[in-house]
Coordinates of C-alpha atoms in Angstrom, one line a residue:
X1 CA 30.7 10.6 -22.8
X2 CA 32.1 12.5 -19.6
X3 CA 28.4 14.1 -18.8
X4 CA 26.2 11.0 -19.6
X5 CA 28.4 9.2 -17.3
X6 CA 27.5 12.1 -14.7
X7 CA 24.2 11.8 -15.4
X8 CA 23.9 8.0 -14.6
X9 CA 26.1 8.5 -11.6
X10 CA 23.5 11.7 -10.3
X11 CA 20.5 8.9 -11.1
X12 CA 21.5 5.9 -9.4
X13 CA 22.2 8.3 -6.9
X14 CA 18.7 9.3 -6.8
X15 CA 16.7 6.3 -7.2
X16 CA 19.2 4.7 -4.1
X17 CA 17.0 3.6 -1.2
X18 CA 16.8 6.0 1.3
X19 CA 18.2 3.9 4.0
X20 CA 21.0 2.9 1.9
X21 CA 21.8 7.1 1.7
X22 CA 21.5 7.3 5.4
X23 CA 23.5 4.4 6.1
X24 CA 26.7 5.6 4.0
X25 CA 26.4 8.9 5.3
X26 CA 26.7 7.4 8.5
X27 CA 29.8 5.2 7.4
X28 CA 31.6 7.4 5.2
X29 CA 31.8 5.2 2.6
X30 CA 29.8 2.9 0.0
X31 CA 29.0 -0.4 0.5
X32 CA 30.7 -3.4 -1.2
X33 CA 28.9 -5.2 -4.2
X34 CA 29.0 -8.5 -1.5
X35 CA 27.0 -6.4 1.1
X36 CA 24.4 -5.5 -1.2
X37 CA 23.7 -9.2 -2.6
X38 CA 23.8 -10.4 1.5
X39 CA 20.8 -7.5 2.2
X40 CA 19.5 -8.6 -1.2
X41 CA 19.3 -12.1 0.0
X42 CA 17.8 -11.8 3.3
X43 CA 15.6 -9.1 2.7
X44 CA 13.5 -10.8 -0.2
X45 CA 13.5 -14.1 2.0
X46 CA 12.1 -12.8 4.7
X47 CA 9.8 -10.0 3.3
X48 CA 8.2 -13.6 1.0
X49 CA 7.9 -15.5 3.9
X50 CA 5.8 -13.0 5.8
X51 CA 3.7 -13.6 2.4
X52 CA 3.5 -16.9 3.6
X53 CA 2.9 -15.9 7.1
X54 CA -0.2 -14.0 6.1
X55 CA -1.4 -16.7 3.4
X56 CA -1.2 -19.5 6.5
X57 CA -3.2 -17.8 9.0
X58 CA -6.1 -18.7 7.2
X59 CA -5.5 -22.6 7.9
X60 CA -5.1 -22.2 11.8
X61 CA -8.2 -20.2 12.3
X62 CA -10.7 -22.2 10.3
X63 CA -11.3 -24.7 13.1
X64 CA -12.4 -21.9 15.1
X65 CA -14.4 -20.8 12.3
X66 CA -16.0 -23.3 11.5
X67 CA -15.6 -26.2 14.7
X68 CA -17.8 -28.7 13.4
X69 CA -14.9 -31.2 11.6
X70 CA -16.7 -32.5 8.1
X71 CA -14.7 -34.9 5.5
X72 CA -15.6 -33.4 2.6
X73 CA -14.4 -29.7 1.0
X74 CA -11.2 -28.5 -0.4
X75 CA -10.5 -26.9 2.9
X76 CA -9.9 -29.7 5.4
X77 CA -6.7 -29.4 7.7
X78 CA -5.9 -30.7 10.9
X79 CA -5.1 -28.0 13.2
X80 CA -5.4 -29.9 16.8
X81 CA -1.5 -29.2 17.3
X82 CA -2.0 -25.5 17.0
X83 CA -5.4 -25.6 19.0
X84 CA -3.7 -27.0 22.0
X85 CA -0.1 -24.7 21.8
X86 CA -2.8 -22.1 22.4
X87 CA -5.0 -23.6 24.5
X88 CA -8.1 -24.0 22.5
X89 CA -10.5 -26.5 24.0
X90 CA -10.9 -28.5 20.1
X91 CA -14.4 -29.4 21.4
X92 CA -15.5 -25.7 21.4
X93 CA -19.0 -25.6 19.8
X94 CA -19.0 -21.6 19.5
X95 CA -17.9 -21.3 15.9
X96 CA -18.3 -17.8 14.2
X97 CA -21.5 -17.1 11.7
X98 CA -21.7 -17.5 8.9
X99 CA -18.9 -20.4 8.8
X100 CA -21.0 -22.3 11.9
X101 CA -23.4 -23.6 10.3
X102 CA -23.3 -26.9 7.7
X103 CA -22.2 -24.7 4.9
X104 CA -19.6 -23.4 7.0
X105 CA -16.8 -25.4 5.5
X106 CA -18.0 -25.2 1.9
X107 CA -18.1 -21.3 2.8
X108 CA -14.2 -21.5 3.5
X109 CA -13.8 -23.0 0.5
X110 CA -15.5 -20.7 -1.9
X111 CA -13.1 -18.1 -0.1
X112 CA -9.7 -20.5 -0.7
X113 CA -11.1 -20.7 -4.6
X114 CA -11.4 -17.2 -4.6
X115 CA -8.1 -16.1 -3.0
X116 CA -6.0 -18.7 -5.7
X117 CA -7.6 -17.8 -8.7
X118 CA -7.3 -13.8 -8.4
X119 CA -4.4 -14.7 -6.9
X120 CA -3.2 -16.6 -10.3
X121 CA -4.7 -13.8 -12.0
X122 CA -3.1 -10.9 -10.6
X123 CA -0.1 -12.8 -11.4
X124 CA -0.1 -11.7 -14.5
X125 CA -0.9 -8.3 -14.5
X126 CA 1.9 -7.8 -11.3
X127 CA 4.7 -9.1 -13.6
X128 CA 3.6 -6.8 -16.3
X129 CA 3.5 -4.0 -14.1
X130 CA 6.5 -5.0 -12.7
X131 CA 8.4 -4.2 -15.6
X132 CA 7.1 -0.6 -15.8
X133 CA 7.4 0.5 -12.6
X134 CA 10.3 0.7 -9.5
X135 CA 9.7 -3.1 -8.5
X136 CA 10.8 -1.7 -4.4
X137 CA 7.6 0.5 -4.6
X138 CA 5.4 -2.1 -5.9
X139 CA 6.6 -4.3 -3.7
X140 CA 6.2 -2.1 -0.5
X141 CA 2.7 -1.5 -1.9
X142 CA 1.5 -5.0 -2.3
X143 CA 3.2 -5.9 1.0
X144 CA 2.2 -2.7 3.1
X145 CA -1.7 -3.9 1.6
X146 CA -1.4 -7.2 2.3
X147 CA -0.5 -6.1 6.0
X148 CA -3.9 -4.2 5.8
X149 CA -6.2 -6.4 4.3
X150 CA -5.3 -8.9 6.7
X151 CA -5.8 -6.8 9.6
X152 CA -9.5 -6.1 8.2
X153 CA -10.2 -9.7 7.6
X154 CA -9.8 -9.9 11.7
X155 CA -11.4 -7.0 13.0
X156 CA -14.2 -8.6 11.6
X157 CA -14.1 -9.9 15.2
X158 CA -14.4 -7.0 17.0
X159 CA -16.7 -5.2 14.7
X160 CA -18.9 -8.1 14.8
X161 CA -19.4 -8.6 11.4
X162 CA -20.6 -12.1 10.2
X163 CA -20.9 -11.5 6.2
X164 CA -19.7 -14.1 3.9
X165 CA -19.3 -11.3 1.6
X166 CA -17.8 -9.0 3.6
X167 CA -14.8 -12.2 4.1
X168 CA -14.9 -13.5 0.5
X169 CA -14.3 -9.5 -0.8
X170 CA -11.1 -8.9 2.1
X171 CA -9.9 -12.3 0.8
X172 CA -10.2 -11.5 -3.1
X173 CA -8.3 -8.2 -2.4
X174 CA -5.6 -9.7 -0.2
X175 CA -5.2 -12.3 -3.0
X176 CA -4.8 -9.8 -5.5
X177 CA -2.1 -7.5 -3.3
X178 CA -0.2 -11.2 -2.8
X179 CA 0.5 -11.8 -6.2
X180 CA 2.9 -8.6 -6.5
X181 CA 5.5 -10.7 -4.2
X182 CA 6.9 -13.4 -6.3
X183 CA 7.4 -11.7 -9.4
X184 CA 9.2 -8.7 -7.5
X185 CA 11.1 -10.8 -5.4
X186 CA 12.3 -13.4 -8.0
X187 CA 12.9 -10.0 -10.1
X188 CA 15.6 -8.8 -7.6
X189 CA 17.1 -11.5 -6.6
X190 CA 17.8 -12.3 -10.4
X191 CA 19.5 -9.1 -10.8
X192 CA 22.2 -9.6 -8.1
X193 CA 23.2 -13.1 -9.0
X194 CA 24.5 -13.8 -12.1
X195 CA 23.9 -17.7 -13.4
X196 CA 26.7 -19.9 -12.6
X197 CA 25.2 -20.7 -9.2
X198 CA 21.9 -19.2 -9.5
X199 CA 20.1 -22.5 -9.1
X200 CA 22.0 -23.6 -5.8
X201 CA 21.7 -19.4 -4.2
X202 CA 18.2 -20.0 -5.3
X203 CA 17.4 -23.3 -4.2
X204 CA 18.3 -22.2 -0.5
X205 CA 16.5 -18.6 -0.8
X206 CA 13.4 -20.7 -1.7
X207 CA 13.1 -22.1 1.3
X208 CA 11.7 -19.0 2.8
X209 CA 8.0 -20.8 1.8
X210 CA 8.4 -23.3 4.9
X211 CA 9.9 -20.7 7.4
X212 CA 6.7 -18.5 6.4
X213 CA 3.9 -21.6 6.6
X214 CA 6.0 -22.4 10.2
X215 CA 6.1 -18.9 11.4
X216 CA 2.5 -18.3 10.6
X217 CA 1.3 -21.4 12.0
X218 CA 3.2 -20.6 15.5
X219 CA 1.8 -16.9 15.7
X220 CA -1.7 -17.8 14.4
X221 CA -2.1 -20.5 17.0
X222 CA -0.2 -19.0 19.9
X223 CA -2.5 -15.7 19.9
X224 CA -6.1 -18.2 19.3
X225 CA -6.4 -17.7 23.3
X226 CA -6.7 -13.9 23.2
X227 CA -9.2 -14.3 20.0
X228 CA -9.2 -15.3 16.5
X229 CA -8.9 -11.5 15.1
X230 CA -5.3 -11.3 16.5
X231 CA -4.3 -14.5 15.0
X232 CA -5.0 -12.1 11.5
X233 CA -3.6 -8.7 12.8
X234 CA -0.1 -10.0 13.9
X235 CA 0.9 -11.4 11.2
X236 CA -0.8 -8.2 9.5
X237 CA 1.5 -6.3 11.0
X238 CA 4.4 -8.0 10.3
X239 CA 4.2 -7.8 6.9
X240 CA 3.6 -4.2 6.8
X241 CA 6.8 -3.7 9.2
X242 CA 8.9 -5.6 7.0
X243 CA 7.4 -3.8 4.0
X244 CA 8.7 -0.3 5.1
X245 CA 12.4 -1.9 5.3
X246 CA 11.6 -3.1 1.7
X247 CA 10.9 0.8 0.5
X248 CA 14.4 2.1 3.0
X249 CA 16.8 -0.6 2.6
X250 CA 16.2 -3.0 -1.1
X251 CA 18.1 -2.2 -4.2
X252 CA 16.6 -3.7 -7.1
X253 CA 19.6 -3.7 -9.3
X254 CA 23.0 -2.8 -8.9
X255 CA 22.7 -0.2 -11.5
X256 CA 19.6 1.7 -8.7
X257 CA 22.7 1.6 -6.7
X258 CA 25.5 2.9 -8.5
X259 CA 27.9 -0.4 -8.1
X260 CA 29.6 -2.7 -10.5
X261 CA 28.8 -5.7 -10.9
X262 CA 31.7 -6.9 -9.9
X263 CA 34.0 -6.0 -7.4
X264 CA 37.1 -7.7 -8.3
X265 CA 38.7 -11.5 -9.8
X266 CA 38.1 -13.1 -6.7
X267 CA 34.5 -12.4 -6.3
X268 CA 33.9 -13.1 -9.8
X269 CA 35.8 -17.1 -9.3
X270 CA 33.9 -16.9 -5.8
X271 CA 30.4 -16.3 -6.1
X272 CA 29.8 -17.1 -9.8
X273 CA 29.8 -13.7 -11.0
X274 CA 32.1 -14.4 -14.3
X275 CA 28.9 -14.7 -16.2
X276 CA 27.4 -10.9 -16.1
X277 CA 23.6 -11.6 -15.6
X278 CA 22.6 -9.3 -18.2
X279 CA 23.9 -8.2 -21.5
X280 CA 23.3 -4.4 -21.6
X281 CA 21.9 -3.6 -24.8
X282 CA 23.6 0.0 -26.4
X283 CA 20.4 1.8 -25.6
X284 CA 20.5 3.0 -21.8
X285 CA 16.6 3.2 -22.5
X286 CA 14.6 0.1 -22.6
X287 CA 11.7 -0.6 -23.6
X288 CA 9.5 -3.1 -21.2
X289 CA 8.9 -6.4 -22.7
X290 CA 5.2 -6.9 -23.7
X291 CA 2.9 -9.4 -22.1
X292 CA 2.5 -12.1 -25.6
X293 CA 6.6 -11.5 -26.3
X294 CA 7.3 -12.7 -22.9
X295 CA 5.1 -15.9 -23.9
X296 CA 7.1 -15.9 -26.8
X297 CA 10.6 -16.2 -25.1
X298 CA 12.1 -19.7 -26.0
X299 CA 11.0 -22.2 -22.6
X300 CA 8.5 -19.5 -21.5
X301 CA 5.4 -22.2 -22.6
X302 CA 6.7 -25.3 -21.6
X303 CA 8.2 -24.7 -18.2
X304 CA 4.9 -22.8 -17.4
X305 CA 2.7 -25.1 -18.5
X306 CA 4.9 -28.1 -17.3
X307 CA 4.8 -25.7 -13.5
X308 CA 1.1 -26.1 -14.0
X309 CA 1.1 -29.8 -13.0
X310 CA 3.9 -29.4 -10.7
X311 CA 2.3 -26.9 -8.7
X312 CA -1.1 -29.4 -9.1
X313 CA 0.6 -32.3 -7.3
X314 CA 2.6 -30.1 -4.5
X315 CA -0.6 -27.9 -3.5
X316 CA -3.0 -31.3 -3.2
X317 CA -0.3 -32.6 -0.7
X318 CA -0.4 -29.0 0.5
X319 CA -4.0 -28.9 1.4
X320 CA -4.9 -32.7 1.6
X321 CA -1.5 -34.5 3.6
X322 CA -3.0 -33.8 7.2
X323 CA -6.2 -35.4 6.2
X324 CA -5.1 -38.1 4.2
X325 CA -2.4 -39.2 6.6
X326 CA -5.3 -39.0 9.2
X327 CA -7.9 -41.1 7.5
X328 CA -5.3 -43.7 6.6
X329 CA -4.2 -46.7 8.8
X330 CA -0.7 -47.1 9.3
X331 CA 1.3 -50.0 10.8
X332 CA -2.9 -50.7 11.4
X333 CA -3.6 -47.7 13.8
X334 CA -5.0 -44.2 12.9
X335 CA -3.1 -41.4 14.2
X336 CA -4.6 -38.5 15.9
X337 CA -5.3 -35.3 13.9
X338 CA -2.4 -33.4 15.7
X339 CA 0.1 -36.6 15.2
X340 CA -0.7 -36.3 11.2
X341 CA -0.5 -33.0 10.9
X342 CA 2.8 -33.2 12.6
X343 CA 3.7 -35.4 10.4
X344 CA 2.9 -34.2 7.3
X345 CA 5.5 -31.4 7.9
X346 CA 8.5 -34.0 6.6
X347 CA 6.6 -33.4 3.1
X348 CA 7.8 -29.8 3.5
X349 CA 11.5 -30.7 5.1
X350 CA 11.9 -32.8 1.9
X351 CA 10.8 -30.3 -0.3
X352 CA 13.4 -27.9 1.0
X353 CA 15.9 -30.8 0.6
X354 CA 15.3 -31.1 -2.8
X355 CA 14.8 -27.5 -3.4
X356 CA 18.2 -27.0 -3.2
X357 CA 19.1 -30.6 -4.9
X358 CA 17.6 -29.4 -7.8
X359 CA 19.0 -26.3 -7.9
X360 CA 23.0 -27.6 -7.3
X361 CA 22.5 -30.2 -9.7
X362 CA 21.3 -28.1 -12.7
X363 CA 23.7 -25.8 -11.6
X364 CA 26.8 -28.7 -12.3
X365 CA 25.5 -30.3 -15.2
X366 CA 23.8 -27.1 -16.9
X367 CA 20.4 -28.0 -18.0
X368 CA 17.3 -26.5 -16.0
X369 CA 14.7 -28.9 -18.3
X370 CA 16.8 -32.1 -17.7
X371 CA 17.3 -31.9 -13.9
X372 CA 13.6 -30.4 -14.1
X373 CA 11.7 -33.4 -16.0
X374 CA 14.2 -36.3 -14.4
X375 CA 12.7 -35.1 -10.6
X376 CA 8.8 -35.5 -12.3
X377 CA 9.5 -38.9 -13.7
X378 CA 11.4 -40.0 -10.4
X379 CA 8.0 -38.2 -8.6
X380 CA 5.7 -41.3 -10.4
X381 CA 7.1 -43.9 -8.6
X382 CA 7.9 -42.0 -5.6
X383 CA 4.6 -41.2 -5.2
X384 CA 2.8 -44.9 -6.2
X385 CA 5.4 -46.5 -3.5
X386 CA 4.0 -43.8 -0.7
X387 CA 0.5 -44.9 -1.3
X388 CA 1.0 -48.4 -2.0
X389 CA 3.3 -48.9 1.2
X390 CA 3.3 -45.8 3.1
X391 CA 0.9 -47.8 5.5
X392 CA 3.5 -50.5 6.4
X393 CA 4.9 -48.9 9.2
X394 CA 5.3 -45.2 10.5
X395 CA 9.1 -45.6 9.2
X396 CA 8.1 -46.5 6.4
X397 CA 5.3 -43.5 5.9
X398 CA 8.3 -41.1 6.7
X399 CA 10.6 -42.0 4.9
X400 CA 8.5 -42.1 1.9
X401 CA 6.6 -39.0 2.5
X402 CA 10.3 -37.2 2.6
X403 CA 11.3 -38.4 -0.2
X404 CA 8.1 -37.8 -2.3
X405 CA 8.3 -34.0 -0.7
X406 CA 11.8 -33.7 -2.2
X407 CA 11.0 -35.2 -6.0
X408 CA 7.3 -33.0 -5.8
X409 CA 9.0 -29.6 -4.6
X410 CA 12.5 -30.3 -6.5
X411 CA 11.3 -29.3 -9.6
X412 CA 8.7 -26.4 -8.7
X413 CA 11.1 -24.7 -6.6
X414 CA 13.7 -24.6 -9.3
X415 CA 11.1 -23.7 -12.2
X416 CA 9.8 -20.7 -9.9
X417 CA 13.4 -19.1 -9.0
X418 CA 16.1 -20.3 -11.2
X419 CA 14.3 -20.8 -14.9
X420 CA 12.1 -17.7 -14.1
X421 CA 14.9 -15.5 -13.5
X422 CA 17.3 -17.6 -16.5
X423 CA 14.1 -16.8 -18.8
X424 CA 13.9 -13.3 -17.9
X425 CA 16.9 -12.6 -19.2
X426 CA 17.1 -14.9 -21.9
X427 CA 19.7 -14.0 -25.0
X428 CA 17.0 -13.0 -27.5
X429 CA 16.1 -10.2 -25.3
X430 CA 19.3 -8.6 -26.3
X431 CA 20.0 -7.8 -23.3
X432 CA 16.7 -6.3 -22.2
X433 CA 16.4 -6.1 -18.3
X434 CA 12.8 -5.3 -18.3
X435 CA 11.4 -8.7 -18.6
X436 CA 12.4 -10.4 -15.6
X437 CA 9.4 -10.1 -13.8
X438 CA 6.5 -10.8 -16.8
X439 CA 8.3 -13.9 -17.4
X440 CA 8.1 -15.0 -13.4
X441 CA 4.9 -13.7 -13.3
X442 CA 3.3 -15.8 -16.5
X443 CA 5.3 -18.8 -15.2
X444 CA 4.0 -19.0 -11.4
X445 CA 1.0 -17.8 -12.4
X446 CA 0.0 -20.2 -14.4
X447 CA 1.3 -22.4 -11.8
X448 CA -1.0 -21.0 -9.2
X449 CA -3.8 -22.1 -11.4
X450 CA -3.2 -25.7 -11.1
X451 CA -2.5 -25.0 -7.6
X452 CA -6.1 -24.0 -7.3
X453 CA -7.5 -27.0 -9.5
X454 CA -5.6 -30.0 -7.9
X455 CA -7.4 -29.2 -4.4
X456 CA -10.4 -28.7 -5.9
X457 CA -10.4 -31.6 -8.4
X458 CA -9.0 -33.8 -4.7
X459 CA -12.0 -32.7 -3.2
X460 CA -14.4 -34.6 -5.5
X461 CA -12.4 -37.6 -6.3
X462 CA -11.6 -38.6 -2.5
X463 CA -14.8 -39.3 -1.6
X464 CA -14.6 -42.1 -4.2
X465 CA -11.2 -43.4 -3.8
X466 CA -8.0 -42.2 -3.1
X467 CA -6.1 -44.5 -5.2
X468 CA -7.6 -42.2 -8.1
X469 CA -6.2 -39.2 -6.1
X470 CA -3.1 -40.9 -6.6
X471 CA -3.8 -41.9 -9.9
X472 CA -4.7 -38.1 -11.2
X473 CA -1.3 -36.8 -9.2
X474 CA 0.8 -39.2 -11.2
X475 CA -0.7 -38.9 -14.5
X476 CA -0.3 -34.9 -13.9
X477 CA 3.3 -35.6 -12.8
X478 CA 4.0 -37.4 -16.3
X479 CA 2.5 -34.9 -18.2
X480 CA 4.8 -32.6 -16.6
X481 CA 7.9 -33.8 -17.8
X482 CA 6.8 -35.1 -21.3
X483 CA 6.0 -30.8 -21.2
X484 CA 9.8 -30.5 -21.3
X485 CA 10.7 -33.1 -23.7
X486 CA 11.6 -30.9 -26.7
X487 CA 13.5 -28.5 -24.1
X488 CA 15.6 -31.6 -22.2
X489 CA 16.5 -33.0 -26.2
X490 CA 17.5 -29.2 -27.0
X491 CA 19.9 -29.3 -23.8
X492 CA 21.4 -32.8 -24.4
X493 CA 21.9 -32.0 -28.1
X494 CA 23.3 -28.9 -27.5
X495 CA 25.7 -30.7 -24.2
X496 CA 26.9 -33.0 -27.4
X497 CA 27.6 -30.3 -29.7
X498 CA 29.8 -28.3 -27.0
X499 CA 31.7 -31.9 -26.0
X500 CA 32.9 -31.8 -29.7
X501 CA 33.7 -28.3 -29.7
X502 CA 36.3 -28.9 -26.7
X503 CA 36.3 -28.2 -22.7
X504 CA 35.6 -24.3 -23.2
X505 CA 32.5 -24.2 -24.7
X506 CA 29.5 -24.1 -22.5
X507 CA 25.6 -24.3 -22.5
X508 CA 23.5 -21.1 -22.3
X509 CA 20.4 -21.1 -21.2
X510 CA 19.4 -20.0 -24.4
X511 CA 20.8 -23.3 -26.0
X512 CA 17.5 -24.7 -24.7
X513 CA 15.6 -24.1 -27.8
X514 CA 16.5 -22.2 -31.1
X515 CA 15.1 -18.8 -31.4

């Protein structure tokens, strides 16, 4: 017993970050379970917003691209804000072949189909891999690549190079490096925090998708001046930068470190430790989950599929607010492209709003699926009121657009992060660690296919009416929730059954659905 002990002790001593092993050499002593989850924390947020640095740029520089303005495509946005913080005249006719001609925005939109869906694609395989392998390397990898491919998709303007091809391959690549983030991140993250407050820690750490589309925006546009190929190589490199101090300085689990998972009574009344996050099976070897088990899991289908249509209505808004707000009259006036796509960031400040709602409140009542599907339904009306009356007044339009944001991004913040990481280490695992990222990576990945059809599908049906936009986003946002309806009955039945039983008992996350 003495020696296997020894043994663990000599591995977690091995597979400990190097930076870590520098650092407590330098100290003369180990750091506390706290410090590790506060590195944890802001280390995964920041490393997946320079994700969402990289995955911005795009936006800024297509009106460089392609400077002739066109209605129609999937790839519309108003950049005039960011032309003018860097001093691009928006009447610049130059353009860059092959995105200069008519085609040109058509041609940005085959690449944004094409970066989605191998992004929803590698998805998959990441969180299978992710399993397997040290989730830090893979993560440093698809990072350090991303930083790369990036780059490459810019020098394009210094090497001259005006291939479709050449753009469309860097971009399919880049896509395909991306989708290693989420599952690894969400991975880690859920093996610090145990579940008594995961949904609220979570709810806040998500909110590293707006600092990333802000901070990409800024850079992208600030460096337009200088050339549109540094607007891709900055950002480039700040990914790579921040995925070296991924491979020195992120532990994965507290068990790559060599700490408990507790330090002591307080923290475990504190910081909602009292519920260990995983159940260690009696076999110190486990065996990685396999890709139809983790579809298996009980919740695994219907929170992906139900994240399907989620993601549908918040990525439409994504790519189609700036526009839409822009071609609509409000108070009787059109706004200017930069006004509306001012505006259109209070979608994102409400979705970080409720983000974190969502997350405290299934955190206090104990039911992911209820808190979940409630948000969705609430989303219907929400959404039929913005574009019934959003044109009323600009008070009106904000207020409305805020609160839309929050009941859209509620439910897909707390679906990606909280229920990923609950399902990953759901009870009829027995305790098996190695599924945490599969499950992640099968739920946002088939939420990053809807992602890529409710553009798309926008695209067509705008330029017939918008109402039916609105139409198609509310009859997705109902199917969402009925997608829970056997998981929120599960909860309440099971919220019934533990009132009876007394004040002690509580609600697993397993009690969603019987095994």
């Amino acid at each position: 017993m003495g020696n296997s002990e020894q043994e663990n002790t000599c591995k977690a001593k091995h597979a400990k970050p190097l930076g870590f092993r520098m650092l407590e050499r330098i100290r003369g002593a180990p750091l506390s379970f706290k410090s590790y989850q506060a590195i944890v924390l802001i280390l995964t947020f920041f490393a997946y917003a320079s994700y969402h640095a990289t995955r911005k740029t795009t936006s800024i520089v297509k009106s460089v691209l392609d400077p002739n303005k066109t209605s129609a495509g999937v790839t519309h946005w108003s950049n005039s804000l960011y032309l003018k913080i860097a001093g691009h005249k928006s009447g610049s006719k130059n353009g860059w072949a092959p995105f200069d001609t008519a085609d040109g925005t058509a041609m940005l939109g085959d690449i944004d189909v094409a970066f989605l869906s191998i992004y929803a694609l590698g998805m998959y395989f990441a969180g299978h891999l992710g399993d397997r392998v040290d989730l830090r390397n893979l993560l440093t990898i698809g990072m350090v690549g991303t930083g790369v491919f990036t780059a490459i998709f810019g020098a394009a303007y210094w090497l001259n190079i005006h291939s479709f091809y050449y753009f469309l391959c860097i971009q399919m690549i880049a896509g395909l490096l991306q989708s290693t983030g989420w599952p690894s991140v969400v991975a880690v993250v859920g093996n610090w925090f145990g579940k008594s407050k995961r949904g609220l820690i979570m709810g806040i750490w998500n909110a590293h998708t707006s600092v990333g589309n802000i901070t990409g925006s800024l850079v992208a546009a600030a460096l337009l001046r200088y050339g549109w190929g540094w607007s891709f190589v900055a950002p480039g490199a700040i990914i790579a930068v921040f995925g070296l101090l991924v491979f020195f300085f992120l532990p994965v689990s507290p068990d790559t470190v060599g700490v408990k998972e507790m330090d002591d009574s307080e923290s475990e009344e504190k910081y909602g430790l009292s519920e260990p996050l995983l159940e260690r099976g009696e076999s110190s070897e486990e065996k990685a989950v396999g890709f139809i088990r983790a579809w298996k899991i009980p919740g695994v289908a219907p929170f992906a599929l139900c994240l399907f249509f989620s993601k549908l209505v918040a990525y439409t808004f994504l790519y189609w607010l700036p526009f839409y707000i822009s071609h609509t009259a409000i108070d009787g006036e059109y706004l200017s492209d930069s006004t509306a796509g001012t505006l259109s960031t209070l979608f994102d400040v409400g979705g970080v709003v409720g983000g974190i709602l969502a997350g405290h409140i299934s955190d206090r009542i104990e039911a992911r699926a209820v808190t979940a599907a409630t948000f969705m339904y609430c989303a219907i009306p929400a959404l039929f009121c913005y574009r019934s009356y959003g044109g009323i007044s600009l008070n009106w339009n904000i207020a409305l657009m805020f609160i839309t944001g929050m009941l859209v991004n509620g439910p897909y913040a707390l679906i990606t992060t909280a229920v990923s990481a609950d399902l990953g280490t759901h009870s009829s695992l027995n305790g098996n660690s190695r599924a945490l990222a599969t499950v992640t990576a099968i739920i946002d990945g088939t939420g990053s296919v809807g992602a890529a059809v409710g553009p798309l599908l926008t695209g067509y049906i705008s330029s017939t009416s918008w109402s039916a936009v609105f139409t198609m986003l509310m009859g997705a946002a109902l199917i969402a929730g009925l997608l829970l309806s056997r998981l929120v009955v599960a909860e309440i039945s099971a919220k019934i059954e533990a009132r009876k039983k007394g004040p002690a008992s509580e609600l697993p996350i397993s009690a969603m659905v019987e095994p």
